[in-house]
CSV table of C-alpha atoms and ligand atoms in Angstrom, one decimal:
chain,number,residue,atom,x,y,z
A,1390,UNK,CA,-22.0,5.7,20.9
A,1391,UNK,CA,-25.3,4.2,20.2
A,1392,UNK,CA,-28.6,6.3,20.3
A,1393,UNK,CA,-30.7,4.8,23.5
A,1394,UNK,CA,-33.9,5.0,21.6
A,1395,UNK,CA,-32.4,2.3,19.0
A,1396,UNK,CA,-31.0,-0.2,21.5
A,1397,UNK,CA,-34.1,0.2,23.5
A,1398,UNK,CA,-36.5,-1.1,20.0
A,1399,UNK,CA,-34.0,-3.4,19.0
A,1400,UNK,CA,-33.7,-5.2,23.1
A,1401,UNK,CA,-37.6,-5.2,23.2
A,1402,UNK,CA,-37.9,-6.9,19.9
A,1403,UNK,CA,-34.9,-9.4,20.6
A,1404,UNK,CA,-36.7,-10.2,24.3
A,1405,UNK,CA,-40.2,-10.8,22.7
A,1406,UNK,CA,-38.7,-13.1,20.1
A,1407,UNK,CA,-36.5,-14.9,22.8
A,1408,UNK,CA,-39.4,-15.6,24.7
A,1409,UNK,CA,-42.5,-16.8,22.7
A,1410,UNK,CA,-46.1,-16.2,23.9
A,1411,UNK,CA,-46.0,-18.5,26.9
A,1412,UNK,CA,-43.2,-17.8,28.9
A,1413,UNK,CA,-43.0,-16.0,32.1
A,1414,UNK,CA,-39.7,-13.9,33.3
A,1415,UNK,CA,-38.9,-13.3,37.0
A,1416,UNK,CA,-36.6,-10.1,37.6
A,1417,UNK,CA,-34.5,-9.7,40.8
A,1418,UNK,CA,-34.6,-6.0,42.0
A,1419,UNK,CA,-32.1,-4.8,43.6
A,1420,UNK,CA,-32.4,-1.7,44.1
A,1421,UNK,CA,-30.2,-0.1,42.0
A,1422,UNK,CA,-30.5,1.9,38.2
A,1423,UNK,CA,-29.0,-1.3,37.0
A,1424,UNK,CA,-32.0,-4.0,37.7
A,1425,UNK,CA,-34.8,-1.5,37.7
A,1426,UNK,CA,-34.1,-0.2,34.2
A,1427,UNK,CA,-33.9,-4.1,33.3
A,1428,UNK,CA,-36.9,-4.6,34.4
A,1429,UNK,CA,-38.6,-1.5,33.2
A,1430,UNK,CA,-37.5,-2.5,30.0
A,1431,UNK,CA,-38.8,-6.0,30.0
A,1432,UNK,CA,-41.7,-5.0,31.6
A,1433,UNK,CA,-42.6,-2.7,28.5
A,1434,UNK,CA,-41.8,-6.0,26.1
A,1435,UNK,CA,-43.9,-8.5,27.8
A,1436,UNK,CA,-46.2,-6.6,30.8
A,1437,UNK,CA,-47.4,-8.9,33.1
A,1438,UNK,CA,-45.8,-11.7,32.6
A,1439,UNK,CA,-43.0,-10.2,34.2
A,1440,UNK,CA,-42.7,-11.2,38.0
A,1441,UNK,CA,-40.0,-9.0,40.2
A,1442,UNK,CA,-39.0,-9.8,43.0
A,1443,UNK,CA,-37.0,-7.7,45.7
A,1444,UNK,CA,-34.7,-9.5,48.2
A,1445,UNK,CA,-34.5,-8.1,51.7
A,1446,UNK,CA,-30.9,-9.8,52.7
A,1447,UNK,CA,-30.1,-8.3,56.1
A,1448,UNK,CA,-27.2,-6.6,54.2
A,1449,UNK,CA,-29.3,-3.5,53.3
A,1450,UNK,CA,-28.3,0.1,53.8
A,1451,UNK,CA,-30.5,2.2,56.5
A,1452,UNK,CA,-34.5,2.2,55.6
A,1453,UNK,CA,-33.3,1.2,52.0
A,1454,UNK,CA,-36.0,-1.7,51.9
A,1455,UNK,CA,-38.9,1.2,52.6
A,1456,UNK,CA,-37.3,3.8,50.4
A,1457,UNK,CA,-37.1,1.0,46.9
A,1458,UNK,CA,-40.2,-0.5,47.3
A,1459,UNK,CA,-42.5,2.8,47.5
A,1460,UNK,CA,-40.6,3.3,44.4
A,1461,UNK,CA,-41.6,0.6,42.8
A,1462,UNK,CA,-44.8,0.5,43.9
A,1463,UNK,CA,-46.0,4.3,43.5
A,1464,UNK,CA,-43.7,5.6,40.9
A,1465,UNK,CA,-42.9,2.8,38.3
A,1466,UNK,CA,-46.2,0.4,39.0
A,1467,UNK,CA,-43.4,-2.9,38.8
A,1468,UNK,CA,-45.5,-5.9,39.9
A,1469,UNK,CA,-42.7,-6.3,43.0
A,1470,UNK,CA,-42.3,-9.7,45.8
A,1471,UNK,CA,-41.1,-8.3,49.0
A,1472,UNK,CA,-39.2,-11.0,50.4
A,1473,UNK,CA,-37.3,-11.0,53.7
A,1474,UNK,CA,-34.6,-13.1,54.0
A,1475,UNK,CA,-32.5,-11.7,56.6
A,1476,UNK,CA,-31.9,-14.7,58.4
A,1477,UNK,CA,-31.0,-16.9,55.6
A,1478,UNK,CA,-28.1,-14.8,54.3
A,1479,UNK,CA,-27.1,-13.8,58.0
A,1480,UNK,CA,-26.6,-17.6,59.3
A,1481,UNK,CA,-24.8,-18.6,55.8
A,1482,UNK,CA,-22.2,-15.5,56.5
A,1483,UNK,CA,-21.7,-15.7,60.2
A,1484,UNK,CA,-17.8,-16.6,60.7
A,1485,UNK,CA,-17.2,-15.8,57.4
A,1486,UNK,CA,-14.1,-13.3,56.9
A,1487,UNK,CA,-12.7,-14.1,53.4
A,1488,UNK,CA,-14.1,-11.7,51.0
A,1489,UNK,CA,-14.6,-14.2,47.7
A,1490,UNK,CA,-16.4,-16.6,50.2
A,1491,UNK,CA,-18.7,-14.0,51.1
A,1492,UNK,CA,-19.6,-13.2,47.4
A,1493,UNK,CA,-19.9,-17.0,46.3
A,1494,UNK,CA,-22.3,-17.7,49.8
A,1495,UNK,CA,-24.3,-14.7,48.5
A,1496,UNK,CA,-24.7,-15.0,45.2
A,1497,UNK,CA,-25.7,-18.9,45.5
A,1498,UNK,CA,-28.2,-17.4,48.3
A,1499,UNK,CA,-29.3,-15.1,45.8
A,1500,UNK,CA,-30.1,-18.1,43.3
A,1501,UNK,CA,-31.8,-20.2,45.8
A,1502,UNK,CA,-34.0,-17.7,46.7
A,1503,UNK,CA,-35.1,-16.9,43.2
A,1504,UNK,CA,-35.5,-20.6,42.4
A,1505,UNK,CA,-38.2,-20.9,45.2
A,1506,UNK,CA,-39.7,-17.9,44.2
A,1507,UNK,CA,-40.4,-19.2,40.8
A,1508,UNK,CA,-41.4,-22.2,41.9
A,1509,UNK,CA,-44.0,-20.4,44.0
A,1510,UNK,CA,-44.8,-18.7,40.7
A,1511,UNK,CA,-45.5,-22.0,38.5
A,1512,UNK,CA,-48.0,-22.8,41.3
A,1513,UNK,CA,-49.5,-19.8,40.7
A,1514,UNK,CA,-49.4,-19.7,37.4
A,1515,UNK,CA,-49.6,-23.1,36.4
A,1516,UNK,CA,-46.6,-22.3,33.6
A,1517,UNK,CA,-43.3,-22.3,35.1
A,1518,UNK,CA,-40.9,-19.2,35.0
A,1519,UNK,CA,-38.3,-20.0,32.2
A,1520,UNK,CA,-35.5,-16.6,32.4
A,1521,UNK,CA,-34.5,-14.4,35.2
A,1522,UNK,CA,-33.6,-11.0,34.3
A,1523,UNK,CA,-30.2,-9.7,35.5
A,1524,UNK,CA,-28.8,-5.8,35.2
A,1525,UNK,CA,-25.2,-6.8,34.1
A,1526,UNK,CA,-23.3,-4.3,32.1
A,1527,UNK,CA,-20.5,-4.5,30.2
A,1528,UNK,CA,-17.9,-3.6,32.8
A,1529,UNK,CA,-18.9,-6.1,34.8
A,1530,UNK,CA,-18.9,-8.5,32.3
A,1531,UNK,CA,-14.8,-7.4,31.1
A,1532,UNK,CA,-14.4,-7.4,35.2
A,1533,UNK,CA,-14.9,-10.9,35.5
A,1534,UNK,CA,-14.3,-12.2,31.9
A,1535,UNK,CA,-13.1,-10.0,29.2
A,1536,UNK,CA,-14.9,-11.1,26.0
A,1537,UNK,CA,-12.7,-12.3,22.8
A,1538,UNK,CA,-11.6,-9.5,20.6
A,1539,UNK,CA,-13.0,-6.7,23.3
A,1540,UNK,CA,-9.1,-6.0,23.2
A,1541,UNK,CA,-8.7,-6.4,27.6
A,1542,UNK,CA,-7.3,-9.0,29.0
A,1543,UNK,CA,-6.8,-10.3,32.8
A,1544,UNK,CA,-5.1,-13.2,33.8
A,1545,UNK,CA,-7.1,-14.1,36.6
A,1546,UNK,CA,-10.7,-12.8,38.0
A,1547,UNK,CA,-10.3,-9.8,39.9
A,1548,UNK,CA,-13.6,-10.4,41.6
A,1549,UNK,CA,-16.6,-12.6,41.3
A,1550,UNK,CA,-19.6,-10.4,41.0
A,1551,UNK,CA,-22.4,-12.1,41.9
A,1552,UNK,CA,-24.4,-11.6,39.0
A,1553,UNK,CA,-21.9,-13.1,36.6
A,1554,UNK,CA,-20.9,-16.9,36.1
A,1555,UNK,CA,-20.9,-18.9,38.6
A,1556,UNK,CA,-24.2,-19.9,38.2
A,1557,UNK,CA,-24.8,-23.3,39.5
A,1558,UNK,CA,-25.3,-25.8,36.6
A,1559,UNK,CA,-28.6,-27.6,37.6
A,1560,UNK,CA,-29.9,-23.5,37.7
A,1561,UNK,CA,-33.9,-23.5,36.0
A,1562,UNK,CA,-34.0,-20.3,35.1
A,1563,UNK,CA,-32.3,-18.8,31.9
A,1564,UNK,CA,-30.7,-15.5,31.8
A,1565,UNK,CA,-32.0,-12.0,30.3
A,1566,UNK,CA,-29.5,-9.9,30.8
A,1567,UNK,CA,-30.3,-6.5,28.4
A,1568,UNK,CA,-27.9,-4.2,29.6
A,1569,UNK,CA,-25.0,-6.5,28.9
A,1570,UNK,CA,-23.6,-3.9,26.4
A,1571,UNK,CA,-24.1,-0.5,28.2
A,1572,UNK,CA,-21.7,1.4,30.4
A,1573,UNK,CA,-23.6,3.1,32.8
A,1574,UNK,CA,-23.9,6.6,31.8
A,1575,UNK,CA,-26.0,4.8,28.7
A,1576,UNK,CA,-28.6,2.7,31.0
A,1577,UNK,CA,-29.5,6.6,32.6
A,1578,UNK,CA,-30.1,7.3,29.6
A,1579,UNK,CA,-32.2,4.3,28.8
A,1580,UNK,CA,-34.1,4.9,32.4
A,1581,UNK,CA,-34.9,8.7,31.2
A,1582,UNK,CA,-36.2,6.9,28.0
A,1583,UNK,CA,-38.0,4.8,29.8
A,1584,UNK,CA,-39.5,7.2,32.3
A,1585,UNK,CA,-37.6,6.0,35.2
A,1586,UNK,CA,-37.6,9.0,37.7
A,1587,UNK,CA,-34.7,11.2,37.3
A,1588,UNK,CA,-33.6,11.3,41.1
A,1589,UNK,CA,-33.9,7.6,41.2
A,1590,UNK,CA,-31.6,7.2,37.9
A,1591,UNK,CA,-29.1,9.1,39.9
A,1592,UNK,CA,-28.7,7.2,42.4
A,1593,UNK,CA,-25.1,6.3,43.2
A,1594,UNK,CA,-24.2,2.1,42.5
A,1595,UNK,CA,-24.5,-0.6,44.9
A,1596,UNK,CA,-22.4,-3.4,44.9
A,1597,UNK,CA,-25.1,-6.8,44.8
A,1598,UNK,CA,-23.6,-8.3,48.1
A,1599,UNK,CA,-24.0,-5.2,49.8
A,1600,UNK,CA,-22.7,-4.3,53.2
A,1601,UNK,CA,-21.1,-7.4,53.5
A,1602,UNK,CA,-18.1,-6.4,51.6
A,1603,UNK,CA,-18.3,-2.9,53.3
A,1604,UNK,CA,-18.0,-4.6,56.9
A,1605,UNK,CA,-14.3,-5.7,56.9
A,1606,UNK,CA,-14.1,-9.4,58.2
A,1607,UNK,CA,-17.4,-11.2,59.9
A,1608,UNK,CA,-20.3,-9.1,59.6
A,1609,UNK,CA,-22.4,-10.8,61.8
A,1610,UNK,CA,-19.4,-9.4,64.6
A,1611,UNK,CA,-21.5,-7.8,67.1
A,1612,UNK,CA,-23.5,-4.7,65.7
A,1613,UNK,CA,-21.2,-4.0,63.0
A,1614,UNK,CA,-24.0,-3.9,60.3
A,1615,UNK,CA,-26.2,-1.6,62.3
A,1616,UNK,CA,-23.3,0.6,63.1
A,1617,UNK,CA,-22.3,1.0,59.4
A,1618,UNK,CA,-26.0,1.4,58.3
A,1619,UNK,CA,-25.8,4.9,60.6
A,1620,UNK,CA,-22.6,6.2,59.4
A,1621,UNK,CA,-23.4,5.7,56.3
A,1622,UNK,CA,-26.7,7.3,56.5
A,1623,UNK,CA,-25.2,10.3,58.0
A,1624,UNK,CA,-22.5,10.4,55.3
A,1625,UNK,CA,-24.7,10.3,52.2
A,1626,UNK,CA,-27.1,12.8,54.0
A,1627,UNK,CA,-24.4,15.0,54.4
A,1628,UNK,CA,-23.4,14.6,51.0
A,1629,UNK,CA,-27.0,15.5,49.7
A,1630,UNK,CA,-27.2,18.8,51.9
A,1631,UNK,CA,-24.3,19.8,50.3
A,1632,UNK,CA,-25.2,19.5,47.0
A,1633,UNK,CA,-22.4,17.3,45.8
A,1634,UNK,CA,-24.2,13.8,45.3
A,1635,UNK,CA,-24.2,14.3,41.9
A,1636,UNK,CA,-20.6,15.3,41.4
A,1637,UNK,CA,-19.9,11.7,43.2
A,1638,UNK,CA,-19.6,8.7,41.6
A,1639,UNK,CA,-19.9,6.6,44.9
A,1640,UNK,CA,-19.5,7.1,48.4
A,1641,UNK,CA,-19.8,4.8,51.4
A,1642,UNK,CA,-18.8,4.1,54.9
A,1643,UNK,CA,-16.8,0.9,55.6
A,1644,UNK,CA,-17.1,-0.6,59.2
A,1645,UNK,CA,-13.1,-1.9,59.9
A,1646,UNK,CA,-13.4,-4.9,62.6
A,1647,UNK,CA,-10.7,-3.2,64.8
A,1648,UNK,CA,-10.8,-0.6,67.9
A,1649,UNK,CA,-9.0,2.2,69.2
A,1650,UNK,CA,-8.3,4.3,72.0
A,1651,UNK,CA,-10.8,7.9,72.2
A,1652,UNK,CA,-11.9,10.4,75.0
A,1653,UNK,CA,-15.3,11.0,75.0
A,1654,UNK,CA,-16.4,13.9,77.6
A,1655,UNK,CA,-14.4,12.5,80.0
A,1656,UNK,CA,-14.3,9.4,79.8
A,1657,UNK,CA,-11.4,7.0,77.6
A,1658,UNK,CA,-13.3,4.4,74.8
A,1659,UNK,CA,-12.0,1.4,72.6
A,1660,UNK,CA,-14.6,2.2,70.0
A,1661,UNK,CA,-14.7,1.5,66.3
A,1662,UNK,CA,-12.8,2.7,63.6
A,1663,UNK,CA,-14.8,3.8,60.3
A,1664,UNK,CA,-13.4,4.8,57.0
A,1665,UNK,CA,-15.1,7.1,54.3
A,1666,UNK,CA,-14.9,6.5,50.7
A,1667,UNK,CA,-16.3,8.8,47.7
A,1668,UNK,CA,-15.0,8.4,44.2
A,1669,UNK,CA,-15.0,10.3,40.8
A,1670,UNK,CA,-15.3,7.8,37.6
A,1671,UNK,CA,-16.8,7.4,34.5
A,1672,UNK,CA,-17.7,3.6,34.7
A,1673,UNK,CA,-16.4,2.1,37.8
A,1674,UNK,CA,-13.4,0.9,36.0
A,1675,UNK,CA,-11.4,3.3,37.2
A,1676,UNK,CA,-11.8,5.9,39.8
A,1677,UNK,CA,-10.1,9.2,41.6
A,1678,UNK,CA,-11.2,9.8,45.1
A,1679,UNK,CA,-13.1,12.9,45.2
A,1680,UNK,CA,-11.5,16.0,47.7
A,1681,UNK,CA,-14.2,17.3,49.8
A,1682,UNK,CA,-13.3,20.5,51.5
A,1683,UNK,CA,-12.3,20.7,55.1
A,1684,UNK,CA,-15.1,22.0,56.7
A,1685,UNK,CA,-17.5,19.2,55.1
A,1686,UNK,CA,-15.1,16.3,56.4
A,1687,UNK,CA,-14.9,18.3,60.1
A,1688,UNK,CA,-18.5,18.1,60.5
A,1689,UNK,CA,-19.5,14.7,59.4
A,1690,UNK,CA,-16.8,13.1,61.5
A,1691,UNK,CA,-18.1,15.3,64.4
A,1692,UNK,CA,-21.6,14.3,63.5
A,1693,UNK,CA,-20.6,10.5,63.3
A,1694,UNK,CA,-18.9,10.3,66.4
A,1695,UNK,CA,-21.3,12.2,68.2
A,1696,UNK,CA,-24.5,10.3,66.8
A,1697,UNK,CA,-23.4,6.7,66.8
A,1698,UNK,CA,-22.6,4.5,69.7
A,1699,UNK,CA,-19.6,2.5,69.5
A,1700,UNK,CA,-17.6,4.6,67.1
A,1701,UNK,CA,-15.0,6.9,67.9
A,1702,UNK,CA,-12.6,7.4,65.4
A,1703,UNK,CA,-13.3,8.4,61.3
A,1704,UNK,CA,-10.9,8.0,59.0
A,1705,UNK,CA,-11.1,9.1,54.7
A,1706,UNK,CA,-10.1,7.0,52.1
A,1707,UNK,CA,-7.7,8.8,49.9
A,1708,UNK,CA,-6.6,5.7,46.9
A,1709,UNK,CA,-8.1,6.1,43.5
A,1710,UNK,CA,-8.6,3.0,41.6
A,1711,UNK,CA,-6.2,1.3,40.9
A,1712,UNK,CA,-4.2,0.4,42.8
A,1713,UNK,CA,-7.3,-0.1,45.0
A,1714,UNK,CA,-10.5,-0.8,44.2
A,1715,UNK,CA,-13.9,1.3,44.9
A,1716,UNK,CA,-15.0,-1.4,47.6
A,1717,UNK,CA,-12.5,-2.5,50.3
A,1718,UNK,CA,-13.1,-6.2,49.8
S,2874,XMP,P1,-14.7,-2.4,42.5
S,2874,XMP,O1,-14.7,-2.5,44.0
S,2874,XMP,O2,-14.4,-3.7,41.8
S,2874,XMP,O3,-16.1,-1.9,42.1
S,2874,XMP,O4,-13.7,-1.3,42.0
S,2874,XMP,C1,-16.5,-1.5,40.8
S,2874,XMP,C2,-17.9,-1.2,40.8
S,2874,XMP,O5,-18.7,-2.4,40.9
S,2874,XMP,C3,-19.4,-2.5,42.1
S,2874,XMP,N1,-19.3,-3.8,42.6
S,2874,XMP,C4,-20.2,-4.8,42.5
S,2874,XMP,N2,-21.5,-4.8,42.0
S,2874,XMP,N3,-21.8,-7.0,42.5
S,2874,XMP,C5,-22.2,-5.9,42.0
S,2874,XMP,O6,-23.4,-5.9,41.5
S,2874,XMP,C6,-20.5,-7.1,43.1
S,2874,XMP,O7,-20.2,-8.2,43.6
S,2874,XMP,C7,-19.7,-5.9,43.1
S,2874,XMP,N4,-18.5,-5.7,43.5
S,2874,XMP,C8,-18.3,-4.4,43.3
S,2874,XMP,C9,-18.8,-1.4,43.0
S,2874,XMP,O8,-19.7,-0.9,44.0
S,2874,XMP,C10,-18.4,-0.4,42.0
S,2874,XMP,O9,-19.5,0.4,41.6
């Protein structure tokens, strides 16, 4: 292993020599350890000319727009661009079932969006934005494209993750991507190095095109996004109360686009199926699902049926990875 305290020296030397005297960065937040470590780190290399910006794309979990940017704001001081773009994303996804389709629409979303924001910059600034930071790390990069001599190989892409390749060609911006190395036990590291708050460092991953590839199928299907925002609220709550976030390496609801049959006081529903997932791992690349005990499982599905409208049935994910993989699309 490498000591954090080296790579951090050695990344903010390399991004101050990349960079020159002039040049200004933008840094897409996303919410997660990942991108806020990123940017923590460039901002300590180059301050203010680092420009984040934090993308509200309608595909959020519950209040998680509210929760990251008081975080920003009040605990790490990161010079952060609100910007809502519900709509945008929302209208590009809306019949869309196949799960690479709704990544590549994202992602290019994504780019389009950070695109204008720069240019909103250079009129600011007068000097055009020349890089955009990204929080890759290095399974992500082996996902998608194992690099020569790194010993893995795939024959095909497993998934595209939007924050690697397929970036269009006539794309402005150049990438920073500092974490490209680290697994992620080493960028918690690098966050408690950097003063990150602990709590926030522990926060479990979140896949960039976000519920979208947690709502099975079309997830602008009646309320499906809202539904899955309150399960999965009540799930990770749960969770916390008992202690065992940070045993988990990732848990979620999923929202499954079918119905069946319930009684409800009296009364027979066709109400929505929803599926739990939490997983144990070391770096995403593989994964055991994690046993909770009985008792915990009894009372959040009670809770979930009880609480949210439209669902009446709660199923648990019990496939480690592989053969599946920690998100169901
Ligand atoms: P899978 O589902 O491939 O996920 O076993 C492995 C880890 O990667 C996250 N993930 C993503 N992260 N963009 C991301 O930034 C993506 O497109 C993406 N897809 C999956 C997933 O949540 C898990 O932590």
């Amino acid at each position: 292993g490498w000591k954090m305290e080296d790579v951090l020296e050695e990344e903010v030397k390399v991004i101050r020599g990349m960079l020159g005297p002039e040049n200004h960065v933008i840094c897409a937040l996303s919410g997660g350890v990942d991108s806020t470590v990123a940017a923590t780190l460039v901002h300590k290399a180059i301050g203010d000319r680092l420009h984040c910006v934090f993308v509200d794309n309608g595909l959020l979990r519950y209040k998680e727009r509210e929760r990251v940017m008081e975080t920003f704001e009040k605990d790490l001081h990161l010079p952060v661009t609100c910007v809502d773009a519900t709509e945008q994303f929302l209208s590009k996804l809306k019949g869309v079932v196949d799960p690479e389709r709704k990544r590549k629409i994202i992602g290019k979303e994504f780019i389009c969006i950070f695109d204008a924001f720069a240019q909103d910059l250079e009129q600011k600034l007068g000097n055009r934005p020349a890089y955009l930071v990204q929080g890759t790390l290095y399974p992500d990069v082996i996902e998608s494209c194992p690099p020569p001599g790194s010993g893995r190989t795939h024959s095909h892409t497993i998934k595209s993750h939007h924050n690697v390749g397929g970036l269009p060609k006539d794309m402005k911006l150049k990438l920073i991507e500092p974490l490209k190395l680290l697994f992620k036990d080493e960028v918690r590291e690098l966050g408690r190095i950097l003063n990150v708050p602990v709590g926030f460092l522990k926060r479990h991953p979140f896949p960039g095109p976000g519920l979208a590839v947690r709502v099975l199928g079309d997830v602008t299907e009646g309320n499906a996004l809202d539904i899955l925002r309150e399960v999965d609220e009540i799930f990770i709550q749960s969770i916390k109360n008992a202690g065992i976030y940070d045993s988990i390496w990732q848990a979620f609801a999923v929202f499954l686009p079918i119905r069946s049959v319930g009684v409800q006081g009296d009364q027979r529903t066709h109400s929505h199926v929803v599926a739990l997932r939490a997983v144990t791992s070391q770096d995403g690349m593989t994964a055991d699902w994690f046993n909770f005990d009985h008792k915990f499982l009894d009372d959040v599905a009670r809770k979930i049926c009880n609480s949210v409208r439209g669902v009446n049935r709660v199923v648990q994910d019990i496939t480690s990875k592989p053969p599946s993989t920690i998100e169901w699309e």
